[in-house]
Amino acid sequence: MKSALLLVDLQNDFCSGGALAVQESEKVIDTANKAIDICLKNNIKIIASQDWHPATHLSFADNSGTQIGDIGDLNGIPQVWWPVHCVQGEIGSDFHPELNIQAIDEIFTKGENHQVDSYSAFFDNDQVTQTRLHQWLQQQQITHLIVMGIATDYCVKFTVLDALTLGYLVDVLTDGCRGVNLSAQDSQNALLEMQKSGAKLITLNTLS
Ligand code: VGL
Ligand code: ZN
């Protein structure tokens, strides 16, 4: 069985000092680098998703005349309104400087269509448009994913649920995940939902 380590959105805007920072992002980057080292030793490919929005993206509260953190509707799909984040070509969209970026074999951008948000690294939130990820994994004959990153309750969750739907075997590296937690339990609930849907929850010490 061929595996890949999928690093979800390890970008400046989701880390300390960024527009949409999660708690303990330093731990996430540290865990990512440790997981990368283990995967390099085991010949496991390392891939990353990158939230990559045009400045006009309608998930940004400023562009939709809404309040950050409120929930609304974007073209018929429930939408949390976000601060401006991960704008293409800006520092906020860069991978964290302490991440071992050199080790990344392939990057999959998402969220480029300003009309629809894209949490999953596979599909836009309308479940219509696909990124290159599924096709690339099929070409590589990779059937098992180790997933970690930010945010547990958005991009990690929807990436994992789509991966399971597409038939991948999925391990979630929980100590490499942190969430936004608009409500305090969101990340915990997201992990439980991933587990119920068939993901295995693992920690770094079991990865070797
Ligand atoms: C994300 C909110 C908006 C994420 C991306 O990476 O989880 N969350 N855009
Ligand atoms: Zn985004």
Coordinates of N, CA and C and ligand atoms in Angstrom, one line a residue:
M1 N 0.8 -1.2 0.0 CA 0.0 0.0 0.0 C 0.9 1.3 0.0
K2 N 0.5 2.2 -0.9 CA 1.3 3.4 -1.0 C 0.6 4.5 -0.2
S3 N 1.4 5.3 0.6 CA 0.9 6.3 1.4 C 1.4 7.7 1.1
A4 N 0.7 8.7 1.5 CA 1.2 10.1 1.4 C 0.9 10.8 2.7
L5 N 1.7 11.7 3.1 CA 1.4 12.7 4.2 C 0.9 13.9 3.6
L6 N -0.4 14.3 3.9 CA -1.0 15.5 3.4 C -1.1 16.5 4.5
L7 N -0.4 17.6 4.2 CA -0.3 18.8 5.1 C -1.3 19.8 4.7
V8 N -2.3 20.0 5.6 CA -3.4 20.9 5.2 C -3.1 22.4 5.7
D9 N -2.9 23.3 4.7 CA -3.0 24.7 4.9 C -2.0 25.2 6.0
L10 N -0.8 24.8 6.0 CA 0.2 25.3 7.0 C 0.8 26.6 6.6
Q11 N -0.1 27.6 6.6 CA 0.2 28.9 6.0 C 0.2 30.0 7.1
N12 N 0.9 31.1 6.8 CA 1.1 32.1 7.8 C -0.2 32.7 8.4
D13 N -1.2 32.8 7.6 CA -2.4 33.4 8.1 C -3.2 32.6 9.1
F14 N -2.9 31.3 9.1 CA -3.5 30.4 10.1 C -2.6 30.2 11.3
C15 N -1.4 30.8 11.3 CA -0.5 30.7 12.4 C -0.4 32.0 13.2
S16 N 0.2 31.9 14.4 CA 0.4 33.1 15.3 C 0.7 34.3 14.5
G17 N -0.1 35.4 14.8 CA 0.2 36.7 14.1 C -0.6 36.8 12.8
G18 N -1.2 35.7 12.3 CA -1.9 35.8 11.0 C -3.3 36.2 11.2
A19 N -4.0 36.4 10.0 CA -5.4 36.9 10.0 C -6.4 36.0 10.7
L20 N -6.1 34.7 10.6 CA -7.1 33.7 11.1 C -6.3 32.6 11.9
A21 N -5.6 33.1 12.9 CA -4.6 32.2 13.6 C -5.3 31.3 14.5
V22 N -4.9 30.0 14.5 CA -5.4 29.1 15.5 C -4.4 29.1 16.7
Q23 N -4.8 28.5 17.8 CA -4.0 28.3 19.0 C -2.9 27.3 18.7
E24 N -1.7 27.5 19.3 CA -0.7 26.5 19.3 C -0.2 26.1 17.9
S25 N -0.2 27.1 17.0 CA 0.2 26.8 15.6 C 1.7 26.3 15.6
E26 N 2.5 26.8 16.5 CA 3.9 26.4 16.6 C 4.1 24.9 16.7
K27 N 3.2 24.3 17.6 CA 3.1 22.9 17.8 C 2.8 22.1 16.5
V28 N 1.9 22.7 15.7 CA 1.5 22.1 14.5 C 2.7 22.0 13.5
I29 N 3.4 23.1 13.4 CA 4.6 23.2 12.5 C 5.7 22.2 13.0
D30 N 5.9 22.2 14.3 CA 6.9 21.3 14.8 C 6.5 19.8 14.6
T31 N 5.2 19.5 14.8 CA 4.7 18.1 14.5 C 4.9 17.8 13.0
A32 N 4.5 18.8 12.2 CA 4.7 18.6 10.7 C 6.1 18.2 10.3
N33 N 7.1 19.0 10.9 CA 8.5 18.7 10.5 C 8.9 17.3 11.0
K34 N 8.4 16.9 12.2 CA 8.7 15.6 12.7 C 8.1 14.5 11.8
A35 N 6.9 14.7 11.5 CA 6.2 13.7 10.6 C 6.9 13.7 9.2
I36 N 7.3 14.8 8.7 CA 8.0 14.8 7.4 C 9.2 14.0 7.5
D37 N 10.0 14.1 8.6 CA 11.3 13.4 8.7 C 11.0 11.9 8.7
I38 N 9.9 11.5 9.4 CA 9.6 10.0 9.5 C 9.2 9.6 8.1
C39 N 8.4 10.4 7.4 CA 7.9 10.0 6.1 C 9.0 9.9 5.1
L40 N 10.0 10.8 5.1 CA 11.1 10.8 4.2 C 11.9 9.5 4.4
K41 N 12.1 9.1 5.6 CA 12.8 7.8 5.9 C 12.0 6.6 5.4
N42 N 10.7 6.7 5.3 CA 9.9 5.6 4.9 C 9.4 5.7 3.4
N43 N 10.1 6.7 2.7 CA 9.7 6.8 1.3 C 8.3 7.2 1.0
I44 N 7.7 7.9 2.0 CA 6.3 8.3 1.8 C 6.3 9.8 1.3
K45 N 5.5 10.0 0.2 CA 5.5 11.3 -0.4 C 4.8 12.3 0.5
I46 N 5.3 13.5 0.4 CA 4.8 14.6 1.2 C 4.1 15.6 0.3
I47 N 2.8 15.9 0.6 CA 2.1 16.8 -0.3 C 1.4 17.8 0.6
A48 N 1.0 19.0 0.1 CA 0.4 20.0 0.9 C -0.7 20.7 0.1
S49 N -1.8 21.1 0.9 CA -2.8 22.0 0.3 C -2.5 23.4 0.7
Q50 N -2.9 24.3 -0.1 CA -2.7 25.7 0.1 C -3.9 26.5 -0.2
D51 N -4.5 27.2 0.9 CA -5.6 28.1 0.7 C -5.1 29.3 -0.2
W52 N -5.8 29.6 -1.3 CA -5.2 30.4 -2.3 C -6.3 31.3 -2.9
H53 N -6.7 32.3 -2.2 CA -7.9 33.1 -2.6 C -7.5 34.4 -3.4
P54 N -8.4 34.7 -4.3 CA -8.3 36.1 -4.9 C -8.7 37.1 -3.9
A55 N -8.2 38.3 -4.0 CA -8.6 39.4 -3.0 C -10.1 39.6 -3.0
T56 N -10.8 39.2 -4.1 CA -12.2 39.5 -4.3 C -13.1 38.3 -3.7
H57 N -12.4 37.4 -3.0 CA -13.2 36.2 -2.5 C -14.4 36.6 -1.7
L58 N -15.5 36.0 -2.0 CA -16.8 36.4 -1.3 C -17.0 35.8 0.1
S59 N -16.0 34.9 0.5 CA -16.1 34.4 1.9 C -15.5 35.4 2.8
F60 N -14.8 36.5 2.3 CA -14.3 37.5 3.2 C -15.5 38.4 3.6
A61 N -15.6 38.6 4.9 CA -16.7 39.5 5.4 C -16.8 40.8 4.6
D62 N -15.6 41.4 4.5 CA -15.5 42.7 3.8 C -16.1 42.8 2.4
N63 N -15.9 41.7 1.7 CA -16.4 41.6 0.3 C -17.9 41.3 0.2
S64 N -18.5 40.8 1.4 CA -19.9 40.4 1.3 C -20.7 41.3 2.2
G65 N -20.1 42.3 2.8 CA -20.9 43.2 3.7 C -21.4 42.6 4.9
T66 N -20.6 41.6 5.4 CA -21.1 40.8 6.6 C -20.1 41.0 7.7
Q67 N -20.4 40.3 8.9 CA -19.5 40.4 10.1 C -18.7 39.1 10.2
I68 N -17.4 39.3 10.5 CA -16.5 38.1 10.7 C -17.1 37.2 11.8
G69 N -17.1 35.9 11.4 CA -17.6 34.9 12.4 C -19.1 34.6 12.3
D70 N -19.8 35.5 11.7 CA -21.3 35.2 11.5 C -21.4 34.1 10.4
I71 N -22.6 33.5 10.4 CA -22.9 32.5 9.4 C -24.0 33.0 8.5
G72 N -23.8 32.8 7.2 CA -24.7 33.3 6.2 C -24.8 32.3 5.1
D73 N -25.0 32.8 3.9 CA -25.3 31.9 2.7 C -24.5 32.5 1.6
L74 N -23.7 31.7 0.9 CA -23.0 32.2 -0.3 C -23.4 31.3 -1.5
N75 N -24.2 31.9 -2.4 CA -24.7 31.2 -3.6 C -25.3 29.9 -3.2
G76 N -26.1 29.9 -2.1 CA -26.9 28.8 -1.7 C -26.2 27.8 -0.8
I77 N -25.0 28.1 -0.4 CA -24.2 27.2 0.5 C -24.0 27.9 1.8
P78 N -24.2 27.2 2.9 CA -23.9 27.9 4.2 C -22.4 28.3 4.3
Q79 N -22.3 29.6 4.8 CA -20.9 30.2 4.7 C -20.6 30.9 6.0
V80 N -19.5 30.6 6.6 CA -18.9 31.4 7.7 C -18.2 32.5 7.1
W81 N -18.4 33.7 7.6 CA -17.7 34.9 7.0 C -16.4 35.0 7.7
W82 N -15.3 35.1 6.9 CA -14.0 35.1 7.4 C -13.3 36.5 7.2
P83 N -12.3 36.7 8.0 CA -11.4 37.9 7.7 C -10.7 37.6 6.4
V84 N -10.2 38.7 5.8 CA -9.3 38.5 4.6 C -8.2 37.6 5.0
H85 N -7.9 36.5 4.3 CA -6.8 35.6 4.6 C -6.4 34.9 3.3
C86 N -5.1 34.5 3.4 CA -4.5 33.6 2.3 C -4.8 34.2 0.9
V87 N -4.5 35.5 0.8 CA -4.7 36.1 -0.6 C -3.5 35.7 -1.4
Q88 N -3.8 35.3 -2.6 CA -2.7 34.9 -3.6 C -1.6 35.8 -3.7
G89 N -0.4 35.3 -3.4 CA 0.9 36.1 -3.6 C 1.2 36.9 -2.4
E90 N 0.4 37.0 -1.4 CA 0.7 37.8 -0.2 C 1.3 36.9 0.9
I91 N 2.0 37.5 1.8 CA 2.8 36.8 2.8 C 1.9 35.8 3.6
G92 N 0.6 36.2 3.9 CA -0.3 35.4 4.6 C -0.6 34.0 4.0
S93 N -0.4 34.0 2.7 CA -0.7 32.7 2.0 C 0.5 31.8 1.9
D94 N 1.7 32.4 2.2 CA 2.9 31.6 2.2 C 2.9 30.5 3.3
F95 N 3.6 29.4 3.0 CA 3.7 28.4 4.0 C 4.6 29.0 5.2
H96 N 4.3 28.4 6.4 CA 5.1 28.9 7.5 C 6.6 28.8 7.3
P97 N 7.3 29.8 7.6 CA 8.8 29.8 7.3 C 9.5 28.7 8.0
E98 N 9.0 28.2 9.1 CA 9.7 27.1 9.8 C 9.4 25.7 9.3
L99 N 8.4 25.7 8.4 CA 8.0 24.4 7.8 C 9.1 23.9 6.8
N100 N 9.4 22.6 6.8 CA 10.3 22.0 5.9 C 9.7 22.0 4.5
I101 N 9.6 23.1 3.9 CA 8.9 23.3 2.6 C 9.6 22.5 1.5
Q102 N 11.0 22.4 1.6 CA 11.8 21.7 0.6 C 11.3 20.2 0.4
A103 N 10.8 19.7 1.5 CA 10.4 18.2 1.5 C 9.1 18.0 0.7
I104 N 8.4 19.1 0.4 CA 7.0 18.9 -0.2 C 7.2 18.6 -1.7
D105 N 6.6 17.4 -2.0 CA 6.6 16.9 -3.4 C 5.7 17.6 -4.4
E106 N 4.5 18.0 -3.8 CA 3.4 18.5 -4.7 C 2.5 19.4 -3.9
I107 N 2.1 20.5 -4.4 CA 1.2 21.5 -3.7 C -0.1 21.6 -4.5
F108 N -1.2 21.6 -3.8 CA -2.5 21.7 -4.4 C -3.2 22.9 -3.8
T109 N -3.4 23.9 -4.7 CA -4.1 25.1 -4.2 C -5.6 24.9 -4.3
K110 N -6.3 25.7 -3.5 CA -7.8 25.7 -3.5 C -8.3 27.0 -3.1
G111 N -9.6 27.2 -3.4 CA -10.3 28.5 -3.0 C -10.1 29.6 -4.0
E112 N -9.7 29.3 -5.3 CA -9.4 30.3 -6.3 C -10.7 30.9 -6.9
N113 N -11.8 30.2 -6.8 CA -13.1 30.7 -7.4 C -13.7 31.7 -6.3
H114 N -13.8 32.9 -6.6 CA -14.3 33.9 -5.6 C -15.7 33.7 -5.2
Q115 N -16.5 32.9 -6.0 CA -17.9 32.7 -5.7 C -18.2 31.6 -4.8
V116 N -17.2 30.7 -4.5 CA -17.5 29.5 -3.6 C -16.3 29.3 -2.8
D117 N -16.5 28.9 -1.5 CA -15.4 28.6 -0.6 C -14.9 27.2 -0.9
S118 N -13.8 26.9 -0.4 CA -13.2 25.5 -0.7 C -12.4 25.1 0.6
Y119 N -13.1 24.4 1.4 CA -12.4 23.9 2.6 C -11.6 22.6 2.3
S120 N -12.2 21.7 1.6 CA -11.6 20.4 1.3 C -10.5 20.6 0.2
A121 N -9.4 19.9 0.4 CA -8.3 19.9 -0.6 C -8.7 19.1 -1.9
F122 N -9.9 18.5 -1.9 CA -10.4 17.7 -3.1 C -11.4 18.5 -3.9
F123 N -12.4 19.0 -3.2 CA -13.6 19.7 -3.9 C -13.9 21.1 -3.3
D124 N -14.4 21.9 -4.1 CA -15.0 23.2 -3.6 C -16.2 22.8 -2.7
N125 N -16.7 23.8 -1.9 CA -17.8 23.5 -1.0 C -19.1 23.1 -1.7
D126 N -19.2 23.5 -3.0 CA -20.3 23.0 -3.8 C -20.2 21.6 -4.3
Q127 N -19.1 21.0 -4.0 CA -18.8 19.6 -4.4 C -18.8 19.4 -5.9
V128 N -18.7 20.4 -6.6 CA -18.6 20.3 -8.1 C -17.2 20.3 -8.6
T129 N -16.5 21.4 -8.4 CA -15.2 21.6 -8.9 C -14.1 20.8 -8.1
Q130 N -13.3 20.1 -8.8 CA -12.2 19.3 -8.1 C -10.9 20.0 -8.3
T131 N -10.0 19.8 -7.3 CA -8.6 20.2 -7.5 C -7.9 19.0 -8.2
R132 N -6.6 19.1 -8.4 CA -5.9 18.0 -9.1 C -5.5 16.9 -8.1
L133 N -5.9 17.0 -6.9 CA -5.4 16.1 -5.8 C -5.8 14.6 -6.1
H134 N -7.1 14.4 -6.3 CA -7.5 13.0 -6.5 C -6.9 12.3 -7.7
Q135 N -6.8 13.1 -8.8 CA -6.2 12.6 -10.0 C -4.7 12.3 -9.8
W136 N -4.0 13.1 -9.1 CA -2.6 13.0 -8.8 C -2.4 11.7 -7.9
L137 N -3.2 11.6 -6.9 CA -3.1 10.4 -6.0 C -3.3 9.1 -6.8
Q138 N -4.3 9.1 -7.7 CA -4.6 8.0 -8.5 C -3.4 7.6 -9.4
Q139 N -2.8 8.7 -10.0 CA -1.6 8.5 -10.9 C -0.5 7.8 -10.1
Q140 N -0.3 8.3 -8.9 CA 0.7 7.8 -8.0 C 0.4 6.4 -7.3
Q141 N -0.8 6.0 -7.5 CA -1.3 4.8 -6.9 C -1.2 4.8 -5.4
I142 N -1.5 6.0 -4.9 CA -1.6 6.2 -3.4 C -3.0 6.0 -2.9
T143 N -3.1 5.1 -1.9 CA -4.5 4.8 -1.4 C -4.7 5.1 0.1
H144 N -3.6 5.5 0.7 CA -3.6 5.8 2.1 C -3.1 7.1 2.4
L145 N -3.8 7.9 3.2 CA -3.4 9.3 3.5 C -3.2 9.5 5.0
I146 N -2.1 10.1 5.4 CA -1.9 10.6 6.7 C -2.2 12.1 6.6
V147 N -3.2 12.6 7.3 CA -3.6 14.0 7.2 C -3.4 14.7 8.5
M148 N -2.9 15.9 8.4 CA -2.7 16.8 9.6 C -2.7 18.2 9.1
G149 N -3.0 19.1 10.0 CA -2.9 20.5 9.6 C -4.0 21.4 10.3
I150 N -4.3 22.5 9.5 CA -5.1 23.6 10.0 C -6.2 23.8 9.0
A151 N -7.4 24.0 9.3 CA -8.0 24.0 10.7 C -8.7 22.7 10.8
T152 N -8.6 22.1 12.0 CA -9.3 20.8 12.3 C -10.7 20.9 11.9
D153 N -11.4 22.0 12.3 CA -12.9 22.1 12.2 C -13.3 22.6 10.8
Y154 N -12.4 22.9 9.9 CA -12.8 23.3 8.5 C -12.0 22.5 7.5
C155 N -10.8 22.9 7.1 CA -10.2 22.3 6.0 C -9.7 20.9 6.3
V156 N -9.2 20.6 7.5 CA -8.8 19.2 7.8 C -10.1 18.3 7.7
K157 N -11.1 18.7 8.4 CA -12.4 17.9 8.5 C -12.9 17.6 7.1
F158 N -13.1 18.6 6.2 CA -13.7 18.4 4.9 C -12.8 17.6 4.0
T159 N -11.5 17.8 4.1 CA -10.5 17.1 3.3 C -10.6 15.6 3.7
V160 N -10.7 15.3 5.0 CA -10.7 13.9 5.5 C -12.1 13.3 5.0
L161 N -13.2 14.0 5.2 CA -14.5 13.4 4.8 C -14.5 13.1 3.3
D162 N -14.0 14.0 2.5 CA -14.0 13.8 1.1 C -13.0 12.6 0.7
A163 N -11.9 12.5 1.4 CA -11.0 11.4 1.1 C -11.6 10.1 1.4
L164 N -12.4 10.0 2.5 CA -13.1 8.8 2.9 C -14.1 8.4 1.8
T165 N -14.9 9.4 1.4 CA -15.9 9.2 0.4 C -15.3 8.7 -0.9
L166 N -14.1 9.2 -1.2 CA -13.4 8.8 -2.4 C -12.7 7.4 -2.3
G167 N -12.8 6.9 -1.1 CA -12.3 5.5 -0.9 C -10.9 5.4 -0.3
Y168 N -10.3 6.5 0.1 CA -9.0 6.4 0.7 C -9.1 5.9 2.1
L169 N -8.0 5.2 2.5 CA -7.8 4.9 3.9 C -7.2 6.1 4.5
V170 N -7.7 6.6 5.7 CA -7.2 7.9 6.2 C -6.9 7.8 7.7
D171 N -5.7 8.2 8.0 CA -5.2 8.4 9.4 C -5.1 9.9 9.6
V172 N -5.7 10.3 10.7 CA -5.6 11.7 11.1 C -4.6 11.9 12.2
L173 N -3.6 12.6 12.0 CA -2.5 12.9 13.0 C -3.0 14.0 13.9
T174 N -3.6 13.6 15.0 CA -4.4 14.6 15.8 C -3.5 15.6 16.5
D175 N -2.3 15.2 16.9 CA -1.4 16.2 17.5 C -0.9 17.2 16.5
G176 N -1.1 17.0 15.3 CA -0.7 17.9 14.2 C -1.9 18.8 13.7
C177 N -3.0 18.8 14.4 CA -4.1 19.5 14.0 C -4.6 20.5 15.1
R178 N -4.9 21.7 14.7 CA -5.5 22.7 15.5 C -6.7 23.4 14.8
G179 N -7.7 23.8 15.5 CA -8.9 24.4 14.9 C -9.2 25.8 15.2
V180 N -10.1 26.3 14.5 CA -10.6 27.7 14.7 C -11.4 27.8 16.0
N181 N -12.3 26.8 16.2 CA -13.2 26.8 17.4 C -14.0 28.0 17.6
L182 N -14.8 28.4 16.6 CA -15.8 29.4 16.8 C -16.6 29.1 18.0
S183 N -17.0 27.8 18.2 CA -17.5 27.2 19.4 C -16.5 26.3 20.0
A184 N -16.4 26.3 21.3 CA -15.2 25.7 22.0 C -15.0 24.2 21.6
Q185 N -16.1 23.5 21.3 CA -15.9 22.0 21.1 C -15.8 21.7 19.6
D186 N -15.7 22.7 18.7 CA -15.8 22.4 17.3 C -14.7 21.4 16.8
S187 N -13.5 21.6 17.3 CA -12.4 20.7 16.8 C -12.6 19.3 17.3
Q188 N -13.0 19.2 18.6 CA -13.2 17.8 19.2 C -14.3 17.1 18.4
N189 N -15.4 17.9 18.2 CA -16.5 17.3 17.4 C -16.1 16.9 16.0
A190 N -15.3 17.7 15.4 CA -14.8 17.4 14.0 C -14.0 16.1 14.0
L191 N -13.1 15.9 15.0 CA -12.3 14.7 15.1 C -13.2 13.5 15.2
L192 N -14.3 13.6 16.1 CA -15.2 12.5 16.3 C -16.0 12.2 15.0
E193 N -16.3 13.3 14.3 CA -17.1 13.0 13.1 C -16.2 12.3 12.0
M194 N -14.9 12.7 12.0 CA -14.0 12.1 11.0 C -13.8 10.6 11.4
Q195 N -13.7 10.3 12.7 CA -13.6 9.0 13.2 C -14.8 8.1 12.9
K196 N -16.0 8.7 13.2 CA -17.2 8.0 12.9 C -17.4 7.7 11.4
S197 N -16.8 8.5 10.6 CA -16.9 8.3 9.1 C -15.9 7.4 8.6
G198 N -15.0 6.9 9.5 CA -14.0 5.9 9.1 C -12.6 6.2 9.2
A199 N -12.2 7.4 9.6 CA -10.8 7.8 9.8 C -10.3 7.2 11.1
K200 N -9.0 6.9 11.0 CA -8.3 6.4 12.3 C -7.6 7.6 12.9
L201 N -7.8 7.9 14.2 CA -7.1 9.0 14.8 C -5.8 8.4 15.4
I202 N -4.7 9.0 15.0 CA -3.4 8.6 15.5 C -2.6 9.7 16.0
T203 N -1.5 9.4 16.7 CA -0.6 10.5 17.2 C 0.8 10.2 16.7
L204 N 1.6 11.3 16.7 CA 3.0 11.2 16.2 C 3.8 10.0 16.7
N205 N 3.6 9.7 18.0 CA 4.5 8.6 18.5 C 4.1 7.3 18.0
T206 N 3.0 7.1 17.3 CA 2.7 5.8 16.7 C 3.1 5.8 15.2
L207 N 3.6 6.9 14.7 CA 4.0 7.0 13.3 C 5.5 6.8 13.3
S208 N 6.0 5.7 12.7 CA 7.4 5.5 12.7 C 7.8 4.5 11.6
Ligands
VGL1 C1 -9.7 27.5 6.4 C2 -11.4 28.9 6.9 C3 -11.2 29.6 5.7 C4 -8.9 26.3 6.7 C5 -9.6 28.1 5.1 O1 -7.8 26.2 6.2 O2 -9.3 25.5 7.6 N1 -10.6 27.9 7.2 N2 -10.4 29.2 4.9
ZN2 ZN -9.9 30.3 3.1

